[in-house]
Coordinates of C-alpha atoms in Angstrom, one line a residue:
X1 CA 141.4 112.4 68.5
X2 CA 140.4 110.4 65.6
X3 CA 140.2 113.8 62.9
X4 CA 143.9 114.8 64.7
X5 CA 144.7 111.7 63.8
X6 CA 143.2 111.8 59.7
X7 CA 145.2 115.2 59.5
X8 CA 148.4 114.1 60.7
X9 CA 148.0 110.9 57.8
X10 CA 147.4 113.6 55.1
X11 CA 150.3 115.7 56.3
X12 CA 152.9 112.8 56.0
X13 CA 151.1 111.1 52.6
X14 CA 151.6 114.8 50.9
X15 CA 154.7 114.9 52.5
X16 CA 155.7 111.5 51.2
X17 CA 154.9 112.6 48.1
X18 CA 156.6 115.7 47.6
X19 CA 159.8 114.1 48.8
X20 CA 159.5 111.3 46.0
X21 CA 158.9 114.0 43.4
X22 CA 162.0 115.4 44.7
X23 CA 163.8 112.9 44.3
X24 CA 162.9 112.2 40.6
X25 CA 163.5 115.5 38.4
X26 CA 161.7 116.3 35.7
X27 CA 159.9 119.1 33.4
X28 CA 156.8 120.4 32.9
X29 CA 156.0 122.2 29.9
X30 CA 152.2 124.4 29.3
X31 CA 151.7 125.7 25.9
X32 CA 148.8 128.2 26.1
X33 CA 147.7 130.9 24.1
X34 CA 151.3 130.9 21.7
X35 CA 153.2 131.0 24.7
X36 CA 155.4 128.0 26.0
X37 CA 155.7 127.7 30.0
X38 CA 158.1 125.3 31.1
X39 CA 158.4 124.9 35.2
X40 CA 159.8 122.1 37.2
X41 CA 158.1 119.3 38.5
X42 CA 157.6 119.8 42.2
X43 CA 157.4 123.6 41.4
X44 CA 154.7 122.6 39.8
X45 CA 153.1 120.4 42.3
X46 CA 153.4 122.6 45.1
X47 CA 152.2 125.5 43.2
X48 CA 148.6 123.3 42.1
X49 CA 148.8 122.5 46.2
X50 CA 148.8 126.1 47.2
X51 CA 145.9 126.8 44.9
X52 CA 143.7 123.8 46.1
X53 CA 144.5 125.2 49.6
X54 CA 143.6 128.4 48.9
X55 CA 140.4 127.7 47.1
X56 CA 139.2 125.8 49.9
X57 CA 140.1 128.4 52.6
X58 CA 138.5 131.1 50.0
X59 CA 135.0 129.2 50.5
X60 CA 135.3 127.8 53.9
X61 CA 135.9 131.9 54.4
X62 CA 132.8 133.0 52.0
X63 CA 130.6 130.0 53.2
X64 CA 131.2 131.1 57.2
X65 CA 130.3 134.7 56.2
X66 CA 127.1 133.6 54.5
X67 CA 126.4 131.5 57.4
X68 CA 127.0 133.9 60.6
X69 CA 123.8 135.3 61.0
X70 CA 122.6 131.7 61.4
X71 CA 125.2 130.6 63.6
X72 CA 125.4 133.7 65.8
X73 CA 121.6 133.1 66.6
X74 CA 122.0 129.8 67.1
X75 CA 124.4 130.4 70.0
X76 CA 122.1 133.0 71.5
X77 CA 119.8 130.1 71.3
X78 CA 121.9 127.4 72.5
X79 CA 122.8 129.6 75.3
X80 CA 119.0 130.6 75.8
X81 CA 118.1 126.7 76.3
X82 CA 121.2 125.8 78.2
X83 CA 119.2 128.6 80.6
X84 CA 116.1 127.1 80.7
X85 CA 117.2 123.7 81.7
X86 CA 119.1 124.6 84.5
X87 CA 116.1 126.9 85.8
X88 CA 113.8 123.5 85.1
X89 CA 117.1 121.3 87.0
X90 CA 116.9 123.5 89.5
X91 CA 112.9 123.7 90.1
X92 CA 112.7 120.1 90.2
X93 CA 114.9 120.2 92.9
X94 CA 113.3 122.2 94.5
X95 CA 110.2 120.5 93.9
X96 CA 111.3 117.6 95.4
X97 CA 112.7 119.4 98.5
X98 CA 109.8 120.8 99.1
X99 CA 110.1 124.6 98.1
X100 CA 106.8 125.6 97.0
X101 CA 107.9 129.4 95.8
X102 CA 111.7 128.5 93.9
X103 CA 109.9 125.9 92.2
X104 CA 107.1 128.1 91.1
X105 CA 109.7 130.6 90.4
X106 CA 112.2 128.3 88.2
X107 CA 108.9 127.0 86.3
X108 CA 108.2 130.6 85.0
X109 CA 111.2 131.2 84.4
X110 CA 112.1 127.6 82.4
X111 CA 108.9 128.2 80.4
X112 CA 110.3 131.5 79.0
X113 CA 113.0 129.8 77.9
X114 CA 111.9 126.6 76.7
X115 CA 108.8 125.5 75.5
X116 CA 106.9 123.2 76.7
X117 CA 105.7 121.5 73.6
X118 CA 109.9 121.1 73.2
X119 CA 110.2 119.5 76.8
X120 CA 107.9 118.4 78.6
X121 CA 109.3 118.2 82.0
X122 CA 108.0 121.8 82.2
X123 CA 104.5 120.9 82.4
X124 CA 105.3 118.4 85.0
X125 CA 107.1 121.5 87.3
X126 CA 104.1 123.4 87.0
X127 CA 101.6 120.7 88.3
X128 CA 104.3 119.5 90.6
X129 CA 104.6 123.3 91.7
X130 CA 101.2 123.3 91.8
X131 CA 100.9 120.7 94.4
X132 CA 103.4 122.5 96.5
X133 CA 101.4 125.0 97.0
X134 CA 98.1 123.3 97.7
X135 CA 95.6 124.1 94.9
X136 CA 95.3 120.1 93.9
X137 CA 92.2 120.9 91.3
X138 CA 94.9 122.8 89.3
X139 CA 97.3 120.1 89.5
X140 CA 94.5 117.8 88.2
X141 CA 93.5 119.9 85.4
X142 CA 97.7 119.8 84.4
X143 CA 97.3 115.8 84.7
X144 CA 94.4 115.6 82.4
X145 CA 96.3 117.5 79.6
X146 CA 99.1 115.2 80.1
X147 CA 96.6 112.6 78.7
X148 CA 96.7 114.0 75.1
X149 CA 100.6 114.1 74.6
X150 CA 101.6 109.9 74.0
X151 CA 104.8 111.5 75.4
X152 CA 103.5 112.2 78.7
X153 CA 100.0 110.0 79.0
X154 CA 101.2 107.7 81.5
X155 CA 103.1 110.5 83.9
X156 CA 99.8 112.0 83.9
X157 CA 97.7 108.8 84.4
X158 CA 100.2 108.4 87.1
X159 CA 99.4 112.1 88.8
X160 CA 95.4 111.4 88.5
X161 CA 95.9 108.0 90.5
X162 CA 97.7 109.1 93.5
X163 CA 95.3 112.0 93.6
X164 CA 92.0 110.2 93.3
X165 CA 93.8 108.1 96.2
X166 CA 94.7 110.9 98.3
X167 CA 90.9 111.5 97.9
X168 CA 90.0 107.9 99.1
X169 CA 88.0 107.7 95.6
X170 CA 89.5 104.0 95.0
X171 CA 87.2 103.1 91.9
X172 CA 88.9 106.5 90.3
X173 CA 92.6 105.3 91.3
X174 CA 91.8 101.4 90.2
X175 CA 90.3 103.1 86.7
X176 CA 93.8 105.0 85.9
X177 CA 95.8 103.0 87.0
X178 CA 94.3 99.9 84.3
X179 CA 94.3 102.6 81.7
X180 CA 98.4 102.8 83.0
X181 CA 98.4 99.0 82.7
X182 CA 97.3 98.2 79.3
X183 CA 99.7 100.7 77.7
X184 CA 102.6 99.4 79.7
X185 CA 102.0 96.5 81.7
X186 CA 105.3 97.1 83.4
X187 CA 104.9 99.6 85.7
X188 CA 104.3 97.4 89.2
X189 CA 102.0 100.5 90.8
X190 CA 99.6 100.1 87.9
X191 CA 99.6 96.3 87.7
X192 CA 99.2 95.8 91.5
X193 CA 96.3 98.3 91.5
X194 CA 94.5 96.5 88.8
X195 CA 95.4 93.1 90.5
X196 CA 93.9 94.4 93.6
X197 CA 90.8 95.5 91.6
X198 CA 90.2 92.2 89.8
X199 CA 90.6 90.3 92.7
X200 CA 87.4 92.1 94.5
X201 CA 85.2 91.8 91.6
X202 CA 86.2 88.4 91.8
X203 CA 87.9 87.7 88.4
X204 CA 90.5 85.0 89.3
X205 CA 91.4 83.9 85.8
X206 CA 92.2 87.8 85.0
X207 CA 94.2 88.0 87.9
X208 CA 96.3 85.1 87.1
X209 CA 97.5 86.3 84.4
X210 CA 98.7 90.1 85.6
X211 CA 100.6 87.6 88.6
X212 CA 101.8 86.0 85.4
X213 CA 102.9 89.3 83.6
X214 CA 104.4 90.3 86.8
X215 CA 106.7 87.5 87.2
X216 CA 107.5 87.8 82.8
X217 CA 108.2 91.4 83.4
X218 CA 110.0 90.6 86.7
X219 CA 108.1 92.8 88.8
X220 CA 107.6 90.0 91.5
X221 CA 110.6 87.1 92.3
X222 CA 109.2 83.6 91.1
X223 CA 108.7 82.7 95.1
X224 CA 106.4 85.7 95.3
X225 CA 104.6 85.2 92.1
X226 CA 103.8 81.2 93.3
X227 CA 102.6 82.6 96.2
X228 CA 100.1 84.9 94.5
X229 CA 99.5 82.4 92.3
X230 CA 98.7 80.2 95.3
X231 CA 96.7 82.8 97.1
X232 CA 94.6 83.6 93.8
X233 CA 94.0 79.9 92.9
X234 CA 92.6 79.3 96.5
X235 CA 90.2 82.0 96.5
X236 CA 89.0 80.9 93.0
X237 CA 88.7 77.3 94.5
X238 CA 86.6 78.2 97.5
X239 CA 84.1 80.5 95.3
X240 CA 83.6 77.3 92.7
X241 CA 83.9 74.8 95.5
X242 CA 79.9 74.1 95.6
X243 CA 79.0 74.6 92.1
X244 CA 82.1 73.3 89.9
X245 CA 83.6 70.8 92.0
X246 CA 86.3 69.6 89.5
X247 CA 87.5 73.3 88.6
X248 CA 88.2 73.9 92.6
X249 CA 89.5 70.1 93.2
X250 CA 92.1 70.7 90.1
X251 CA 92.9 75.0 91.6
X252 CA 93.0 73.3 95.1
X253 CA 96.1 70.6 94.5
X254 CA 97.5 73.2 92.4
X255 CA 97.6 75.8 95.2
X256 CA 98.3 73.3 97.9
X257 CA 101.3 72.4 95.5
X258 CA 102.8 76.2 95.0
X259 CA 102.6 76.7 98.8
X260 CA 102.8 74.0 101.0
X261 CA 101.6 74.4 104.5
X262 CA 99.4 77.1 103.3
X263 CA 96.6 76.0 105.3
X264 CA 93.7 77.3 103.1
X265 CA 95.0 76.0 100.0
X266 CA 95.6 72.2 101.6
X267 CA 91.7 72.7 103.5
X268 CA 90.2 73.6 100.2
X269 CA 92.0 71.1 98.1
X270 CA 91.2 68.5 100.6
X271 CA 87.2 69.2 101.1
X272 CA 86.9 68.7 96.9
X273 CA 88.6 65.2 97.2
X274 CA 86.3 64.7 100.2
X275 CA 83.3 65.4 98.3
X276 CA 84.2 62.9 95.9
X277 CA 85.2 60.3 98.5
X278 CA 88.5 60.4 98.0
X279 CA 89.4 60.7 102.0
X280 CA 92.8 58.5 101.9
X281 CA 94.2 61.5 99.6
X282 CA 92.5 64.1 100.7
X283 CA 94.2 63.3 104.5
X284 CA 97.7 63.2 103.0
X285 CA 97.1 66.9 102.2
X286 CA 96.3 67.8 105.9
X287 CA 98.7 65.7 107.0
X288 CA 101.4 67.5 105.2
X289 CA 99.8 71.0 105.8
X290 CA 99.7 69.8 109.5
X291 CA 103.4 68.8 109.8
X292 CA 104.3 72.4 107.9
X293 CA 102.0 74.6 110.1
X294 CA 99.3 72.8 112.5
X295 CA 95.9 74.9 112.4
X296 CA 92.7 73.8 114.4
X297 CA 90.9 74.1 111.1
X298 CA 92.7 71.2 109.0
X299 CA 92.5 69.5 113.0
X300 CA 88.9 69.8 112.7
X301 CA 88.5 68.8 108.8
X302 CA 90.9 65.7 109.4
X303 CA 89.6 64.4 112.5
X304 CA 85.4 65.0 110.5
X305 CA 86.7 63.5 107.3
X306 CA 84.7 60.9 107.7
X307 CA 81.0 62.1 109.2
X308 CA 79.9 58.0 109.7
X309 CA 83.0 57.3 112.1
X310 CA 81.8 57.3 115.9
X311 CA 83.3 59.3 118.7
X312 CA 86.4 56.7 119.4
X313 CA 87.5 56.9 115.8
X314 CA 87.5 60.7 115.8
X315 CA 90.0 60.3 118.9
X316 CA 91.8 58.2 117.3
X317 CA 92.8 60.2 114.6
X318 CA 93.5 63.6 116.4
X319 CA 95.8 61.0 118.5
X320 CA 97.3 60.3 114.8
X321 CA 97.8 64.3 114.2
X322 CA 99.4 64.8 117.7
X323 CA 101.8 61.5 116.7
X324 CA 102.7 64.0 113.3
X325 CA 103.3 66.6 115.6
X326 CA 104.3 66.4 119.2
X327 CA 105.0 68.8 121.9
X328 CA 102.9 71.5 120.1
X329 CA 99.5 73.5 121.4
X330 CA 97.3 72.6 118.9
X331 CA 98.2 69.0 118.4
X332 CA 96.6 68.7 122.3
X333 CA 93.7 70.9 121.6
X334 CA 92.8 68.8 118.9
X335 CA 93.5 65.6 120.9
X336 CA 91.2 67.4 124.0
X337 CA 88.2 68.2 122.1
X338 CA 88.0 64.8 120.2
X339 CA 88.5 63.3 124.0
X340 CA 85.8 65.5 125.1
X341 CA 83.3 63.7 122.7
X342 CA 83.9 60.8 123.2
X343 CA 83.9 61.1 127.1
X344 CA 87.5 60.5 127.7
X345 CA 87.4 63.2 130.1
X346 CA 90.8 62.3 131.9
X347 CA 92.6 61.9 128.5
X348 CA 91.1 65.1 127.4
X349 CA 91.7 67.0 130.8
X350 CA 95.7 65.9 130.0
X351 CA 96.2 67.2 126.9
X352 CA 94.4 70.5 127.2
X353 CA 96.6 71.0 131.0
X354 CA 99.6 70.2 128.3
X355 CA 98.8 72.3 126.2
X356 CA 98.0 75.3 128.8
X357 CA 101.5 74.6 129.7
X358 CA 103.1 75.3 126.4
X359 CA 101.0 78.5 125.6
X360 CA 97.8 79.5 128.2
X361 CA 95.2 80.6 126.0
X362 CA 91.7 81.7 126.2
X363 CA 90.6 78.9 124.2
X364 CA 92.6 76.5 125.9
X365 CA 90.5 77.6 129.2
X366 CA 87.6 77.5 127.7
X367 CA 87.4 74.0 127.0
X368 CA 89.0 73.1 130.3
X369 CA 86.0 74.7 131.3
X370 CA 83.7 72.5 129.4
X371 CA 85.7 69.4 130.4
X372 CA 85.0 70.6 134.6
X373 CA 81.4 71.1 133.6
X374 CA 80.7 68.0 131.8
X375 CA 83.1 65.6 134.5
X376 CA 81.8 67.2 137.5
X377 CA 79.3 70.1 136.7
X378 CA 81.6 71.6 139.7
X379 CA 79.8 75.9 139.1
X380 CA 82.7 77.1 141.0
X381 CA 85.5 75.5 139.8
X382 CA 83.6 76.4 135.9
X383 CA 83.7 80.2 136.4
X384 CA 87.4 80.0 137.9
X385 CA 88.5 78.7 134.6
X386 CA 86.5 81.3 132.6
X387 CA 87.5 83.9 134.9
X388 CA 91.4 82.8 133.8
X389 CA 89.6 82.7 130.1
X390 CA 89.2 86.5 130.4
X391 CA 92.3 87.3 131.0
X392 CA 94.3 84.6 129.3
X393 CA 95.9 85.9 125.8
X394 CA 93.5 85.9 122.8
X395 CA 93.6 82.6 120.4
X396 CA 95.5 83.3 116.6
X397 CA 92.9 84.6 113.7
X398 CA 93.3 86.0 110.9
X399 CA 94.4 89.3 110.6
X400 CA 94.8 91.9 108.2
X401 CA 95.5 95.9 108.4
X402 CA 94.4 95.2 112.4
X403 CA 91.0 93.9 110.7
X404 CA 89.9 90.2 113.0
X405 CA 88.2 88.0 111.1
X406 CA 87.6 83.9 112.1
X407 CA 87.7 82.6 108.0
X408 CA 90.6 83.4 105.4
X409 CA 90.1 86.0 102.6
X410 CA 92.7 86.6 99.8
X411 CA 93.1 90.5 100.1
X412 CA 92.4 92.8 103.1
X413 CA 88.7 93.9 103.7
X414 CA 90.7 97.4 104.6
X415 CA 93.3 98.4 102.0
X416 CA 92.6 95.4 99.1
X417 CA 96.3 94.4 99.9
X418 CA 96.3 90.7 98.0
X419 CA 97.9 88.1 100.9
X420 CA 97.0 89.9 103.6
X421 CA 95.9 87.8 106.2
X422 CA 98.2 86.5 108.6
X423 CA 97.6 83.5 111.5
X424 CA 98.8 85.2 114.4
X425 CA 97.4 86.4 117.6
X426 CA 95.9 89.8 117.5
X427 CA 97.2 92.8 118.5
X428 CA 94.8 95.0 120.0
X429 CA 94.2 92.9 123.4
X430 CA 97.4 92.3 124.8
X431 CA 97.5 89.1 126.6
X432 CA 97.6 89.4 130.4
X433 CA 99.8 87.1 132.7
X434 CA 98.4 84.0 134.3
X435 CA 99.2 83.9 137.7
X436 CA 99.7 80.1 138.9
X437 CA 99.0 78.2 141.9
X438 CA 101.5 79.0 143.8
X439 CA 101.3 82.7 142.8
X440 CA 98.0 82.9 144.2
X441 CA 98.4 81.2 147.3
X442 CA 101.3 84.0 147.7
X443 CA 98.8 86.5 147.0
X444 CA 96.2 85.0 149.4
X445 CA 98.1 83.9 152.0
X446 CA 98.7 86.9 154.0
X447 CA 95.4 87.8 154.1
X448 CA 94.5 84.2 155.3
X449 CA 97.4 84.1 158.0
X450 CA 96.7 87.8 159.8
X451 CA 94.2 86.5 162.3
X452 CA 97.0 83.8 163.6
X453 CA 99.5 86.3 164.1
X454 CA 96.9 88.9 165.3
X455 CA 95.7 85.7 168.4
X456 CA 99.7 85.1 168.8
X457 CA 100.1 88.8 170.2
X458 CA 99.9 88.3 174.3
X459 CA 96.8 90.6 174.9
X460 CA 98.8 93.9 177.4
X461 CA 96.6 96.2 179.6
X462 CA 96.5 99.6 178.6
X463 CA 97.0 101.7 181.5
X464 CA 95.2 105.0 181.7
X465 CA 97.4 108.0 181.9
X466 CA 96.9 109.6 185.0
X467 CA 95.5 113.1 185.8
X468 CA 97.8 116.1 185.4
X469 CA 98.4 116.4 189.0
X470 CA 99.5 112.8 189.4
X471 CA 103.1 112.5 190.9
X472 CA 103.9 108.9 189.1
X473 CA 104.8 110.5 185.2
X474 CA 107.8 108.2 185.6
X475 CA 106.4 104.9 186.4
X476 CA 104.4 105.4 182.7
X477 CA 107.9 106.1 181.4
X478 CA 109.2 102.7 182.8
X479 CA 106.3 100.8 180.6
X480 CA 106.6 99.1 177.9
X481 CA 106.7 99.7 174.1
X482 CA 103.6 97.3 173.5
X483 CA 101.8 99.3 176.0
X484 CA 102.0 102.4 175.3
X485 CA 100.7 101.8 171.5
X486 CA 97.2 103.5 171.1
X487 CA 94.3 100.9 171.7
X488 CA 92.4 101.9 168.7
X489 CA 94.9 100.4 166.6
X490 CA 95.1 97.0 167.3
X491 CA 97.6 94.1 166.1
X492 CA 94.7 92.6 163.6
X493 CA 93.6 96.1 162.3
X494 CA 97.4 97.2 161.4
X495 CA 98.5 93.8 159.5
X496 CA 94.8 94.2 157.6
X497 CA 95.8 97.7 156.8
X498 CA 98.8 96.4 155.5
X499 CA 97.8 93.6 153.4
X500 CA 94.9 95.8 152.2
X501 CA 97.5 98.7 150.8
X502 CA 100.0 95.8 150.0
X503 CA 96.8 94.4 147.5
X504 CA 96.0 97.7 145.9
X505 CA 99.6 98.8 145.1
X506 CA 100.9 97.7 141.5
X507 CA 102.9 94.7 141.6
X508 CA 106.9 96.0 141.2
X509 CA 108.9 94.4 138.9
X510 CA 111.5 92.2 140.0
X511 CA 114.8 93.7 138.3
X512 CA 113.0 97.3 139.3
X513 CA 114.4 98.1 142.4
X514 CA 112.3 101.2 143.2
X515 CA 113.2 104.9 143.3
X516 CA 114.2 105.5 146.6
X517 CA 112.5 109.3 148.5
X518 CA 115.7 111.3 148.5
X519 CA 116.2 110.2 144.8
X520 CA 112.5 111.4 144.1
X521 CA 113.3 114.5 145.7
X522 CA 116.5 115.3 143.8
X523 CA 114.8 114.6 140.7
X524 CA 112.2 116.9 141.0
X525 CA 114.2 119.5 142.4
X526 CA 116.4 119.5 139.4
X527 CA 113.8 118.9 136.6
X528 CA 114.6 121.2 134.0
X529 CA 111.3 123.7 133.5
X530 CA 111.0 125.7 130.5
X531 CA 109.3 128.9 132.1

């Protein structure tokens, strides 16, 4: 558009200028070579115009004719390349659908075309390709070259990770994928590999500061980076806790302070300030932790802050944690136990019924257990509650990857995943019903009332049938119902029967109302059968 417009402006400038010669006439007079030439002034324009013009077409002619065995290979070539790349468009596709054999095919045929040192996405085809089609030591011997071009180092660093994790060989994976990171600390697969890796060997400070390139680079939100940051600083805390106590006191408050009501971070933080007798701030840390998120270990470490205080005062201050947080499981768990010490077996039988009542758990049985024993050593009424123990749902741990374990870690023992853990109840129980009181005594009652029923039954004579011969058929026609019943099956032996099949069979659902025997019969006759 722009050159249409540049030759349009010469047009009307010569055009301009011809007319204003017009318009002013004049001579021109040559003298060469004895002769005298006199022409007019815009013949003579025009005519130097016309030569200009044909000068320049004369060697824009000779210049193209000079030129055109170079510019007819140069289309051959163009066209040769515009070829290859649409075989290589078209094999990556393929590649990424899956097609093993077009992909193979376009490679071969986008590397006759195009070479590879030209574009490289050809030698990424054939390893792809090669993957395709299952021979993975070839597609590891393509990666490795990848590692001499600067061009294509870190697609191939990239290709020897994911296969030395296909291979489980994690050491392998975790040593690309920090070669991947210190050329380009931006790519987040490399980064959180070599986070991962640092975290195991136990380098905090080194894993700091990849959280901290993650959150420059904007790999990670800032929530998510505090968090890691939170995580990492904890871990570092608890390793240093016994031999630099300032160093995990100073990592502790910081973590606590990233994540509150992250319950390792406050527990670590406030076990430093213990250790250097500060309790009153060490407690303001549970105390907030406990409000965010209670958890029977900051119970335990707030209630045992002090180790002089006697059994009363311990009480005392689980009854000031239940006071920060009423109506909740572990508030009365940690108000039982601290009972249960100090012999308060009535306040400690309340608050563990309470907290049954908000969510039955086998702990929660457990000590209501220990409370029966120690009040009134009653054997029978002990293995009741740890028979409901058994079968009540499983306490929260921490869990990771379906790995169990009782104390926090900062990645997963499984897949080195960093903030792994979760407080939650595990998975692979599931937590069985408790049946109350009442359901029980509906269970057992039946069984209990058949003998009452069975003595309520007026006791008939059974009367013999008589012999063949016998002329009186009709007076055993006239009896009744009751007495012509079978005397091996008794009243008592029928309603056992009955409660003994009703106990066996599975207990029905209530909003399940049964599939009825014609129903049954229907749907098995016309149940669709493939042979």
């Amino acid at each position: 558009m722009i050159r249409i417009l540049f030759f349009l402006l010469v047009v009307f400038l010569l055009g301009l200028g011809f007319a204003w010669l017009a318009d002013r006439p004049g001579d021109m007079v040559v003298t060469f070579n004895g002769y005298e030439y006199e022409v007019k002034l815009i013949t003579a324009a025009v005519a130097v115009t016309a030569i200009v013009a044909a000068i320049m077409l004369l060697w824009w002619l000779t210049k193209s004719i000079w030129n055109s065995p170079y510019t007819i290979a140069r289309y051959f070539r163009v066209r040769q390349r515009d070829r290859g790349y649409q075989a290589l468009s078209t094999g990556m596709i393929a590649a990424g659908a899956g097609d093993a054999a077009l992909a193979r095919k376009m490679n071969k045929q986008a590397a006759k075309l195009i070479r590879s040192d030209q574009e490289p996405l050809i030698n990424l085809l054939d390893a792809q390709a090669s993957l395709l089609e299952g021979d993975h030591e070839a597609a590891r011997g393509k990666f490795e070259a990848m590692l001499d071009d600067p061009e294509m180092r870190l697609l191939g660093l990239r290709g020897l990770y994911l296969e030395a994790e296909r291979l489980g060989h994690r050491e392998a994976a975790r040593h690309y994928a920090s070669r991947a990171a210190d050329v380009a600390p931006q790519l987040g697969w490399a980064s959180e590999s070599t986070l991962e890796e640092k975290v195991e060997r136990g380098d905090w400070d080194g894993a700091l500061k990849i959280v901290e390139t993650q959150k420059s680079t904007r790999q990670v939100d800032a929530a998510a980076a505090n968090r890691r940051r939170a995580v990492l600083l904890t871990a570092k805390a608890m390793s240093v806790l016994d031999t630099d106590l300032p160093t995990a006191k100073q990592a502790g408050i910081e973590a606590d302070r990233l994540a509150p009501g992250f319950a390792p971070a406050a527990l670590v933080a406030a076990r430093a300030l213990f250790r250097q007798d500060d309790i009153r701030k060490g407690s303001k840390i549970l105390e907030a932790a406990w409000r965010a998120e209670p958890h029977p270990e900051i119970a335990d470490l707030y209630i045992r802050a002090r180790p002089a205080d006697a059994a009363l005062d311990r009480l005392a201050r689980a009854q000031r944690l239940q006071s920060l947080k009423q109506n909740n499981p572990e508030s009365s768990l940690a108000v039982a136990r601290a009972a249960l010490d100090a012999g308060e077996y009535k306040i400690a039988c309340d608050a563990v019924e309470a907290a049954i009542r908000m969510r039955p758990t086998e702990s929660a049985y457990l000590l209501l257990a220990d409370i029966e024993e120690a009040e009134t050593g009653d054997q029978g009424k002990v293995r009741q509650l740890l028979g409901k123990a058994t079968r009540a749902p499983r306490d929260p741990a921490w869990v990771a990857d379906g790995f169990v374990s009782q104390r926090w870690a900062p990645a997963s023992p499984v897949t080195g995943k960093v903030d792994a853990f979760e407080w939650r109840a595990p998975v692979e129980r599931l937590g069985q019903m408790i049946e109350s009181d009442e359901e029980i005594a509906a269970t057992v009652r039946p069984a209990i009332e058949a003998p009452e029923k069975a003595e309520a039954v007026e006791e008939v004579e059974v009367i013999r049938p008589l012999p063949p011969d016998a002329s009186e058929k009709p007076a055993e026609a006239t009896r009744p119902a009751e007495a012509r019943e079978p005397a091996s099956n008794p009243p008592e032996t029928a309603v056992t029967d009955a409660v003994a099949e009703e106990k066996w069979q599975s207990p029905r659902l209530p909003d399940d109302p049964g599939v009825q025997e014609e129903e049954a019969s229907e749907q098995s006759q016309s149940r669709f059968r493939l042979f």
